[in-house]
PDB file of C-alpha atoms and ligand atoms in Angstrom:
ATOM      1  CA  MET A   1       0.010   0.016  -0.015  1.00 61.00           C
ATOM      2  CA  GLU A   2       1.347   3.463  -0.984  1.00 76.00           C
ATOM      3  CA  GLU A   3       1.935   5.629   2.116  1.00 82.00           C
ATOM      4  CA  LEU A   4       0.667   9.116   2.416  1.00 95.00           C
ATOM      5  CA  THR A   5       3.302  10.996   4.422  1.00 97.00           C
ATOM      6  CA  PRO A   6       3.735  14.719   4.923  1.00 97.00           C
ATOM      7  CA  GLY A   7       7.084  14.597   3.174  1.00 96.00           C
ATOM      8  CA  ALA A   8       5.705  12.905   0.043  1.00 97.00           C
ATOM      9  CA  ILE A   9       2.653  15.203  -0.055  1.00 97.00           C
ATOM     10  CA  ARG A  10       4.581  18.471   0.365  1.00 97.00           C
ATOM     11  CA  ARG A  11       7.644  17.707  -1.863  1.00 96.00           C
ATOM     12  CA  ASP A  12       7.980  20.503  -4.456  1.00 96.00           C
ATOM     13  CA  LEU A  13       4.199  21.025  -4.179  1.00 97.00           C
ATOM     14  CA  GLY A  14       4.352  24.668  -5.232  1.00 96.00           C
ATOM     15  CA  THR A  15       1.266  25.831  -3.436  1.00 98.00           C
ATOM     16  CA  GLU A  16       1.277  29.096  -1.429  1.00 97.00           C
ATOM     17  CA  PHE A  17      -0.491  27.754   1.629  1.00 98.00           C
ATOM     18  CA  LEU A  18      -2.745  24.741   0.885  1.00 98.00           C
ATOM     19  CA  GLY A  19      -1.035  21.632   2.124  1.00 97.00           C
ATOM     20  CA  GLN A  20       2.009  23.462   3.451  1.00 96.00           C
ATOM     21  CA  HIS A  21       1.109  22.248   6.909  1.00 97.00           C
ATOM     22  CA  VAL A  22       0.157  18.476   6.817  1.00 98.00           C
ATOM     23  CA  VAL A  23      -0.925  16.118   9.608  1.00 97.00           C
ATOM     24  CA  CYS A  24      -1.205  12.414   8.679  1.00 97.00           C
ATOM     25  CA  TYR A  25      -2.848   9.719  10.794  1.00 96.00           C
ATOM     26  CA  GLY A  26      -3.243   5.970  10.525  1.00 96.00           C
ATOM     27  CA  ARG A  27      -6.617   5.972  12.142  1.00 97.00           C
ATOM     28  CA  VAL A  28      -8.830   8.830  13.465  1.00 98.00           C
ATOM     29  CA  ASP A  29     -12.480   9.134  14.308  1.00 98.00           C
ATOM     30  CA  SER A  30     -13.036  11.709  11.527  1.00 98.00           C
ATOM     31  CA  THR A  31     -10.613  14.060   9.750  1.00 98.00           C
ATOM     32  CA  ASN A  32     -13.363  16.716   9.808  1.00 98.00           C
ATOM     33  CA  ALA A  33     -13.829  16.404  13.603  1.00 98.00           C
ATOM     34  CA  LEU A  34     -10.091  16.617  14.153  1.00 98.00           C
ATOM     35  CA  SER A  35      -9.692  19.601  11.733  1.00 98.00           C
ATOM     36  CA  LYS A  36     -12.451  21.433  13.566  1.00 98.00           C
ATOM     37  CA  LYS A  37     -10.549  21.007  16.822  1.00 98.00           C
ATOM     38  CA  LEU A  38      -7.249  22.165  15.175  1.00 98.00           C
ATOM     39  CA  ALA A  39      -9.017  25.167  13.616  1.00 98.00           C
ATOM     40  CA  GLU A  40     -10.431  26.125  16.945  1.00 97.00           C
ATOM     41  CA  GLU A  41      -6.928  25.853  18.467  1.00 97.00           C
ATOM     42  CA  GLY A  42      -5.655  28.302  15.774  1.00 96.00           C
ATOM     43  CA  ALA A  43      -4.238  26.028  13.047  1.00 97.00           C
ATOM     44  CA  PRO A  44      -3.072  28.004   9.984  1.00 97.00           C
ATOM     45  CA  GLU A  45      -5.137  28.373   6.893  1.00 97.00           C
ATOM     46  CA  GLY A  46      -4.332  25.552   4.447  1.00 98.00           C
ATOM     47  CA  THR A  47      -3.709  22.921   7.125  1.00 98.00           C
ATOM     48  CA  LEU A  48      -4.355  19.433   5.622  1.00 98.00           C
ATOM     49  CA  VAL A  49      -5.428  16.486   7.662  1.00 98.00           C
ATOM     50  CA  VAL A  50      -5.131  13.015   6.039  1.00 98.00           C
ATOM     51  CA  ALA A  51      -6.138   9.625   7.436  1.00 98.00           C
ATOM     52  CA  GLU A  52      -5.793   6.076   6.210  1.00 97.00           C
ATOM     53  CA  GLU A  53      -8.904   5.037   8.105  1.00 97.00           C
ATOM     54  CA  GLN A  54     -11.739   6.726   9.985  1.00 98.00           C
ATOM     55  CA  THR A  55     -13.713   5.082  12.759  1.00 97.00           C
ATOM     56  CA  ALA A  56     -16.560   7.675  12.630  1.00 98.00           C
ATOM     57  CA  GLY A  57     -16.270   9.132   9.134  1.00 98.00           C
ATOM     58  CA  ARG A  58     -19.086  11.671   8.661  1.00 98.00           C
ATOM     59  CA  GLY A  59     -21.278  12.077   5.621  1.00 96.00           C
ATOM     60  CA  ARG A  60     -23.924  14.668   4.860  1.00 93.00           C
ATOM     61  CA  ARG A  61     -27.196  14.700   6.833  1.00 90.00           C
ATOM     62  CA  GLY A  62     -25.833  12.616   9.683  1.00 91.00           C
ATOM     63  CA  ARG A  63     -24.809   9.644   7.487  1.00 94.00           C
ATOM     64  CA  ARG A  64     -21.575   7.644   7.953  1.00 95.00           C
ATOM     65  CA  TRP A  65     -18.747   7.606   5.398  1.00 96.00           C
ATOM     66  CA  LEU A  66     -17.427   4.162   4.918  1.00 93.00           C
ATOM     67  CA  ALA A  67     -13.943   3.282   3.564  1.00 94.00           C
ATOM     68  CA  PRO A  68     -11.634   0.351   4.415  1.00 93.00           C
ATOM     69  CA  ALA A  69      -8.179   1.388   5.618  1.00 95.00           C
ATOM     70  CA  GLY A  70      -5.858   2.535   2.854  1.00 95.00           C
ATOM     71  CA  SER A  71      -8.505   2.330   0.123  1.00 95.00           C
ATOM     72  CA  SER A  72      -9.455   5.939  -0.240  1.00 97.00           C
ATOM     73  CA  LEU A  73      -8.503   9.584   0.038  1.00 98.00           C
ATOM     74  CA  LEU A  74      -9.913  10.821   3.368  1.00 98.00           C
ATOM     75  CA  VAL A  75      -8.771  14.418   3.784  1.00 98.00           C
ATOM     76  CA  SER A  76      -9.841  17.705   5.331  1.00 98.00           C
ATOM     77  CA  PHE A  77      -8.544  21.237   4.653  1.00 98.00           C
ATOM     78  CA  ILE A  78      -8.855  24.125   7.087  1.00 98.00           C
ATOM     79  CA  LEU A  79      -9.738  27.456   5.394  1.00 98.00           C
ATOM     80  CA  ARG A  80     -10.492  30.832   6.824  1.00 97.00           C
ATOM     81  CA  PRO A  81     -12.524  32.414   3.989  1.00 96.00           C
ATOM     82  CA  SER A  82     -13.964  35.935   3.954  1.00 92.00           C
ATOM     83  CA  LEU A  83     -17.399  34.609   3.392  1.00 90.00           C
ATOM     84  CA  ALA A  84     -20.911  34.973   4.887  1.00 90.00           C
ATOM     85  CA  PRO A  85     -22.562  31.595   5.716  1.00 92.00           C
ATOM     86  CA  GLU A  86     -24.849  32.097   2.717  1.00 92.00           C
ATOM     87  CA  GLY A  87     -21.727  31.830   0.474  1.00 93.00           C
ATOM     88  CA  LEU A  88     -20.854  28.318   1.668  1.00 94.00           C
ATOM     89  CA  PRO A  89     -22.629  26.549  -1.324  1.00 95.00           C
ATOM     90  CA  LEU A  90     -20.157  28.399  -3.523  1.00 96.00           C
ATOM     91  CA  LEU A  91     -17.181  27.085  -1.479  1.00 97.00           C
ATOM     92  CA  LEU A  92     -18.704  23.619  -1.941  1.00 97.00           C
ATOM     93  CA  MET A  93     -18.880  24.086  -5.706  1.00 97.00           C
ATOM     94  CA  ALA A  94     -15.338  25.433  -5.878  1.00 98.00           C
ATOM     95  CA  SER A  95     -14.135  22.385  -3.924  1.00 98.00           C
ATOM     96  CA  ALA A  96     -16.035  20.030  -6.277  1.00 98.00           C
ATOM     97  CA  LEU A  97     -14.436  21.687  -9.265  1.00 98.00           C
ATOM     98  CA  ALA A  98     -11.031  21.165  -7.707  1.00 98.00           C
ATOM     99  CA  VAL A  99     -11.740  17.514  -7.084  1.00 98.00           C
ATOM    100  CA  ALA A 100     -12.959  17.059 -10.657  1.00 98.00           C
ATOM    101  CA  ARG A 101      -9.853  18.666 -12.112  1.00 98.00           C
ATOM    102  CA  ALA A 102      -7.557  16.534  -9.921  1.00 98.00           C
ATOM    103  CA  ILE A 103      -9.227  13.305 -10.995  1.00 98.00           C
ATOM    104  CA  GLU A 104      -9.259  14.325 -14.696  1.00 98.00           C
ATOM    105  CA  GLU A 105      -5.641  15.474 -14.622  1.00 97.00           C
ATOM    106  CA  SER A 106      -4.420  12.314 -12.825  1.00 97.00           C
ATOM    107  CA  THR A 107      -6.517   9.653 -14.466  1.00 97.00           C
ATOM    108  CA  GLY A 108      -8.189  11.099 -17.630  1.00 97.00           C
ATOM    109  CA  LEU A 109     -11.585   9.995 -16.310  1.00 98.00           C
ATOM    110  CA  ALA A 110     -14.578  12.336 -16.970  1.00 98.00           C
ATOM    111  CA  VAL A 111     -16.209  13.660 -13.761  1.00 98.00           C
ATOM    112  CA  HIS A 112     -19.739  14.928 -13.247  1.00 98.00           C
ATOM    113  CA  PHE A 113     -21.584  16.237 -10.214  1.00 98.00           C
ATOM    114  CA  LYS A 114     -24.815  15.390  -8.556  1.00 96.00           C
ATOM    115  CA  TRP A 115     -26.407  18.177  -6.535  1.00 96.00           C
ATOM    116  CA  PRO A 116     -25.343  19.172  -3.952  1.00 94.00           C
ATOM    117  CA  ASN A 117     -22.035  17.541  -3.262  1.00 94.00           C
ATOM    118  CA  ASP A 118     -21.525  14.249  -5.028  1.00 97.00           C
ATOM    119  CA  ILE A 119     -18.611  13.500  -7.269  1.00 98.00           C
ATOM    120  CA  MET A 120     -19.766  11.101  -9.972  1.00 98.00           C
ATOM    121  CA  LEU A 121     -18.038   8.711 -12.344  1.00 98.00           C
ATOM    122  CA  ARG A 122     -20.293   7.190 -14.954  1.00 93.00           C
ATOM    123  CA  ASP A 123     -23.535   7.922 -12.960  1.00 93.00           C
ATOM    124  CA  LYS A 124     -22.264   6.443  -9.775  1.00 97.00           C
ATOM    125  CA  LYS A 125     -20.926   8.138  -6.687  1.00 97.00           C
ATOM    126  CA  ALA A 126     -17.117   8.083  -6.269  1.00 98.00           C
ATOM    127  CA  GLY A 127     -16.772  10.828  -3.695  1.00 98.00           C
ATOM    128  CA  GLY A 128     -18.428  13.359  -1.461  1.00 98.00           C
ATOM    129  CA  ILE A 129     -17.608  16.653   0.216  1.00 98.00           C
ATOM    130  CA  LEU A 130     -18.734  17.719   3.664  1.00 98.00           C
ATOM    131  CA  ILE A 131     -18.136  21.303   4.740  1.00 97.00           C
ATOM    132  CA  GLU A 132     -18.303  22.081   8.416  1.00 97.00           C
ATOM    133  CA  THR A 133     -17.827  25.567   9.845  1.00 97.00           C
ATOM    134  CA  GLY A 134     -17.153  27.565  12.920  1.00 96.00           C
ATOM    135  CA  LEU A 135     -18.844  30.980  13.121  1.00 94.00           C
ATOM    136  CA  SER A 136     -17.606  34.208  14.664  1.00 90.00           C
ATOM    137  CA  GLY A 137     -20.649  36.362  15.102  1.00 89.00           C
ATOM    138  CA  GLN A 138     -22.315  36.531  11.648  1.00 89.00           C
ATOM    139  CA  ASP A 139     -19.242  35.464   9.705  1.00 91.00           C
ATOM    140  CA  VAL A 140     -17.457  32.242   8.935  1.00 94.00           C
ATOM    141  CA  ASP A 141     -14.399  32.004  11.266  1.00 96.00           C
ATOM    142  CA  TYR A 142     -13.142  28.707   9.660  1.00 97.00           C
ATOM    143  CA  ALA A 143     -14.450  26.210   7.150  1.00 98.00           C
ATOM    144  CA  VAL A 144     -13.269  22.565   7.165  1.00 98.00           C
ATOM    145  CA  ILE A 145     -13.571  21.057   3.668  1.00 98.00           C
ATOM    146  CA  GLY A 146     -13.854  17.239   4.132  1.00 98.00           C
ATOM    147  CA  ILE A 147     -13.351  15.184   1.040  1.00 98.00           C
ATOM    148  CA  GLY A 148     -13.865  11.431   0.737  1.00 98.00           C
ATOM    149  CA  LEU A 149     -12.762   9.895  -2.570  1.00 98.00           C
ATOM    150  CA  ASN A 150     -13.059   6.206  -3.392  1.00 98.00           C
ATOM    151  CA  VAL A 151      -9.713   5.609  -5.085  1.00 98.00           C
ATOM    152  CA  ASN A 152      -8.687   2.006  -4.825  1.00 97.00           C
ATOM    153  CA  LEU A 153     -11.949   0.815  -3.215  1.00 96.00           C
ATOM    154  CA  ASP A 154     -13.701  -2.377  -4.167  1.00 94.00           C
ATOM    155  CA  VAL A 155     -17.296  -1.204  -3.510  1.00 94.00           C
ATOM    156  CA  ALA A 156     -18.581  -4.779  -3.570  1.00 93.00           C
ATOM    157  CA  ARG A 157     -16.954  -5.113  -0.131  1.00 90.00           C
ATOM    158  CA  ILE A 158     -19.412  -2.620   1.374  1.00 91.00           C
ATOM    159  CA  PRO A 159     -22.997  -3.853   0.881  1.00 92.00           C
ATOM    160  CA  GLU A 160     -24.505  -0.432   1.930  1.00 91.00           C
ATOM    161  CA  ILE A 161     -22.982   1.265  -1.088  1.00 92.00           C
ATOM    162  CA  ALA A 162     -22.316  -1.615  -3.533  1.00 93.00           C
ATOM    163  CA  THR A 163     -25.070  -0.695  -5.995  1.00 94.00           C
ATOM    164  CA  THR A 164     -24.875   3.173  -5.848  1.00 95.00           C
ATOM    165  CA  ALA A 165     -21.137   3.836  -5.559  1.00 97.00           C
ATOM    166  CA  THR A 166     -18.036   3.271  -7.617  1.00 97.00           C
ATOM    167  CA  SER A 167     -14.330   4.070  -7.369  1.00 98.00           C
ATOM    168  CA  ILE A 168     -11.627   5.450  -9.497  1.00 98.00           C
ATOM    169  CA  SER A 169      -9.929   1.998  -9.774  1.00 97.00           C
ATOM    170  CA  ALA A 170     -13.207   0.411 -10.830  1.00 97.00           C
ATOM    171  CA  ALA A 171     -13.631   3.017 -13.585  1.00 97.00           C
ATOM    172  CA  LEU A 172     -10.030   2.706 -14.708  1.00 97.00           C
ATOM    173  CA  GLY A 173      -9.764  -1.065 -14.388  1.00 96.00           C
ATOM    174  CA  GLU A 174      -6.595  -0.808 -12.334  1.00 97.00           C
ATOM    175  CA  LYS A 175      -5.336   0.656  -9.078  1.00 96.00           C
ATOM    176  CA  THR A 176      -4.012   4.231  -9.142  1.00 97.00           C
ATOM    177  CA  SER A 177      -1.874   6.580  -6.997  1.00 97.00           C
ATOM    178  CA  ARG A 178      -3.718   8.318  -4.185  1.00 98.00           C
ATOM    179  CA  LEU A 179      -0.636  10.574  -3.745  1.00 97.00           C
ATOM    180  CA  ARG A 180      -0.801  11.895  -7.341  1.00 97.00           C
ATOM    181  CA  ILE A 181      -4.515  12.685  -7.046  1.00 98.00           C
ATOM    182  CA  LEU A 182      -4.030  14.340  -3.608  1.00 98.00           C
ATOM    183  CA  ARG A 183      -1.108  16.575  -4.815  1.00 98.00           C
ATOM    184  CA  SER A 184      -3.088  17.583  -7.855  1.00 98.00           C
ATOM    185  CA  LEU A 185      -6.054  18.303  -5.654  1.00 98.00           C
ATOM    186  CA  LEU A 186      -4.047  20.621  -3.369  1.00 98.00           C
ATOM    187  CA  LYS A 187      -2.996  22.749  -6.346  1.00 98.00           C
ATOM    188  CA  SER A 188      -6.419  22.866  -7.957  1.00 98.00           C
ATOM    189  CA  MET A 189      -8.127  23.551  -4.637  1.00 98.00           C
ATOM    190  CA  GLU A 190      -5.817  26.503  -3.926  1.00 98.00           C
ATOM    191  CA  LYS A 191      -6.549  27.933  -7.354  1.00 98.00           C
ATOM    192  CA  GLU A 192     -10.355  27.554  -7.034  1.00 98.00           C
ATOM    193  CA  TYR A 193     -10.314  28.995  -3.482  1.00 98.00           C
ATOM    194  CA  LEU A 194      -8.287  32.052  -4.520  1.00 97.00           C
ATOM    195  CA  LEU A 195     -10.636  32.647  -7.528  1.00 98.00           C
ATOM    196  CA  LEU A 196     -13.628  32.445  -5.163  1.00 97.00           C
ATOM    197  CA  GLN A 197     -12.042  34.881  -2.667  1.00 96.00           C
ATOM    198  CA  ARG A 198     -11.413  37.289  -5.554  1.00 96.00           C
ATOM    199  CA  GLY A 199     -15.161  37.257  -6.308  1.00 95.00           C
ATOM    200  CA  HIS A 200     -15.321  34.781  -9.285  1.00 97.00           C
ATOM    201  CA  SER A 201     -18.328  32.567  -9.001  1.00 96.00           C
ATOM    202  CA  PRO A 202     -17.877  28.857  -9.659  1.00 97.00           C
ATOM    203  CA  VAL A 203     -21.594  28.275 -10.406  1.00 97.00           C
ATOM    204  CA  ALA A 204     -21.489  28.235 -14.237  1.00 96.00           C
ATOM    205  CA  ARG A 205     -18.552  25.910 -14.436  1.00 97.00           C
ATOM    206  CA  TRP A 206     -20.036  23.692 -11.711  1.00 97.00           C
ATOM    207  CA  ALA A 207     -23.444  23.610 -13.444  1.00 96.00           C
ATOM    208  CA  ALA A 208     -21.786  22.586 -16.760  1.00 95.00           C
ATOM    209  CA  ARG A 209     -20.826  19.310 -15.085  1.00 97.00           C
ATOM    210  CA  LEU A 210     -24.229  18.652 -13.501  1.00 96.00           C
ATOM    211  CA  SER A 211     -25.538  15.216 -14.339  1.00 92.00           C
ATOM    212  CA  GLN A 212     -29.368  14.739 -14.728  1.00 93.00           C
ATOM    213  CA  LEU A 213     -29.829  18.178 -16.277  1.00 94.00           C
ATOM    214  CA  GLY A 214     -33.210  18.205 -18.072  1.00 95.00           C
ATOM    215  CA  GLN A 215     -34.184  14.880 -16.548  1.00 96.00           C
ATOM    216  CA  GLN A 216     -37.173  14.047 -14.311  1.00 97.00           C
ATOM    217  CA  VAL A 217     -35.782  13.645 -10.784  1.00 97.00           C
ATOM    218  CA  GLN A 218     -37.073  13.205  -7.311  1.00 96.00           C
ATOM    219  CA  VAL A 219     -35.587  15.176  -4.402  1.00 97.00           C
ATOM    220  CA  SER A 220     -36.155  14.140  -0.799  1.00 95.00           C
ATOM    221  CA  THR A 221     -35.959  17.132   1.448  1.00 94.00           C
ATOM    222  CA  PRO A 222     -36.409  17.463   5.215  1.00 92.00           C
ATOM    223  CA  TRP A 223     -39.930  18.813   4.460  1.00 92.00           C
ATOM    224  CA  GLY A 224     -41.018  16.122   1.942  1.00 94.00           C
ATOM    225  CA  ARG A 225     -40.524  14.989  -1.591  1.00 96.00           C
ATOM    226  CA  GLU A 226     -40.377  17.123  -4.728  1.00 96.00           C
ATOM    227  CA  THR A 227     -40.617  15.846  -8.259  1.00 97.00           C
ATOM    228  CA  GLY A 228     -39.814  17.741 -11.460  1.00 97.00           C
ATOM    229  CA  GLN A 229     -37.498  18.388 -14.362  1.00 97.00           C
ATOM    230  CA  LEU A 230     -34.038  19.478 -13.197  1.00 97.00           C
ATOM    231  CA  GLU A 231     -33.487  22.896 -14.619  1.00 96.00           C
ATOM    232  CA  GLY A 232     -30.204  23.863 -12.875  1.00 94.00           C
ATOM    233  CA  VAL A 233     -28.995  25.949 -10.079  1.00 96.00           C
ATOM    234  CA  ASP A 234     -29.261  29.657  -9.308  1.00 95.00           C
ATOM    235  CA  ALA A 235     -26.452  32.016  -8.470  1.00 93.00           C
ATOM    236  CA  ASP A 236     -26.544  30.921  -4.801  1.00 92.00           C
ATOM    237  CA  GLY A 237     -26.398  27.178  -5.588  1.00 92.00           C
ATOM    238  CA  THR A 238     -30.116  26.601  -4.921  1.00 95.00           C
ATOM    239  CA  LEU A 239     -31.472  23.701  -6.983  1.00 96.00           C
ATOM    240  CA  ILE A 240     -34.283  24.495  -9.379  1.00 97.00           C
ATOM    241  CA  LEU A 241     -36.875  21.972 -10.541  1.00 97.00           C
ATOM    242  CA  ARG A 242     -39.875  22.550 -12.883  1.00 97.00           C
ATOM    243  CA  ARG A 243     -42.907  20.723 -11.575  1.00 97.00           C
ATOM    244  CA  SER A 244     -45.405  19.082 -13.987  1.00 96.00           C
ATOM    245  CA  ASP A 245     -47.899  21.935 -13.250  1.00 97.00           C
ATOM    246  CA  GLY A 246     -45.302  24.409 -14.541  1.00 97.00           C
ATOM    247  CA  THR A 247     -44.400  25.967 -11.152  1.00 97.00           C
ATOM    248  CA  GLU A 248     -40.847  26.162  -9.986  1.00 97.00           C
ATOM    249  CA  ALA A 249     -39.520  24.384  -6.894  1.00 96.00           C
ATOM    250  CA  ARG A 250     -36.325  25.897  -5.281  1.00 96.00           C
ATOM    251  CA  ILE A 251     -34.542  23.516  -2.972  1.00 96.00           C
ATOM    252  CA  THR A 252     -31.664  24.353  -0.586  1.00 94.00           C
ATOM    253  CA  VAL A 253     -31.358  21.022   1.257  1.00 93.00           C
ATOM    254  CA  GLY A 254     -32.031  17.513  -0.010  1.00 94.00           C
ATOM    255  CA  ASP A 255     -30.965  14.485  -1.925  1.00 92.00           C
ATOM    256  CA  VAL A 256     -31.600  14.014  -5.630  1.00 94.00           C
ATOM    257  CA  THR A 257     -32.539  10.457  -6.746  1.00 85.00           C
TER     258      THR A 257
HETATM  259  C1  LIG B   1     -21.124  12.941   1.697  1.00 52.93           C
HETATM  260  O1  LIG B   1     -22.003  12.624   2.429  1.00 52.93           O
HETATM  261  O2  LIG B   1     -21.173  12.695   0.437  1.00 52.93           O
HETATM  262  C2  LIG B   1     -19.923  13.687   2.156  1.00 52.93           C
HETATM  263  C3  LIG B   1     -18.851  12.711   2.578  1.00 52.93           C
HETATM  264  C4  LIG B   1     -17.571  13.344   3.126  1.00 52.93           C
HETATM  265  C5  LIG B   1     -16.644  12.331   3.712  1.00 52.93           C
HETATM  266  C6  LIG B   1     -15.323  12.923   4.043  1.00 52.93           C
HETATM  267  S1  LIG B   1     -14.143  11.655   4.367  1.00 52.93           S
HETATM  268  C7  LIG B   1     -13.001  12.834   5.014  1.00 52.93           C
HETATM  269  C8  LIG B   1     -13.854  13.859   5.761  1.00 52.93           C
HETATM  270  N1  LIG B   1     -13.930  13.426   7.159  1.00 52.93           N
HETATM  271  C9  LIG B   1     -15.196  13.064   7.520  1.00 52.93           C
HETATM  272  O3  LIG B   1     -15.601  12.669   8.595  1.00 52.93           O
HETATM  273  N2  LIG B   1     -16.007  13.270   6.421  1.00 52.93           N
HETATM  274  C10 LIG B   1     -15.283  13.782   5.282  1.00 52.93           C
END
């Protein structure tokens, strides 16, 4: 198994701050939980936390994130963006674009997105992003960008995700280097983050990779189910569906199926 070490990750990386401070663990509860703690203790912007295995990996909406030891990229970055909480969907989109570019550059595979945070390879989920924040008054004090990417994972080993998920190795037909993808991700993530901080919206580029555009979809939300044609997202990242009666549904939280 290829080892992810701070030395190998940082060697000639060339980023300004992202990944310049790296903490690697064999096993942690969750890289997001640990990064939140480090952020609260004052860790510098760009700190990267990497784990081979998580005992309590967190997914969206209280779900677990499952990955056998050494099979995946399980990483979190600490950022300190000048952003109001309403801007967080844009940070999520910028992060997804960075993941897509890293996968495409390292493997040549085509990457699509499923709203709001799924990284898709051939219509199956290969990764997800979970942003957790600490607030200072009305503003974001820090944001932890947690990314789980199924790199060399045999999804058949995990019955809960076997039919809906895939991995980069499954799509490629061979195992691939987690280190190469991670180093590419650090560079693309820094670029996307700096663009966002300078006021460039990632929405159009994100929406261009949206799968299911124009298709009939169902979205389960905390308030019930919506059905309609997927029209896209607005400038804030809100999902827009056209219901069969012609009215518009605007959805900020939910899962598209
Ligand atoms: C999703 O539900 O799709 C988001 C999953 C995010 C999982 C990653 S794995 C690394 C980081 N640490 C966590 O506990 N969760 C994120």
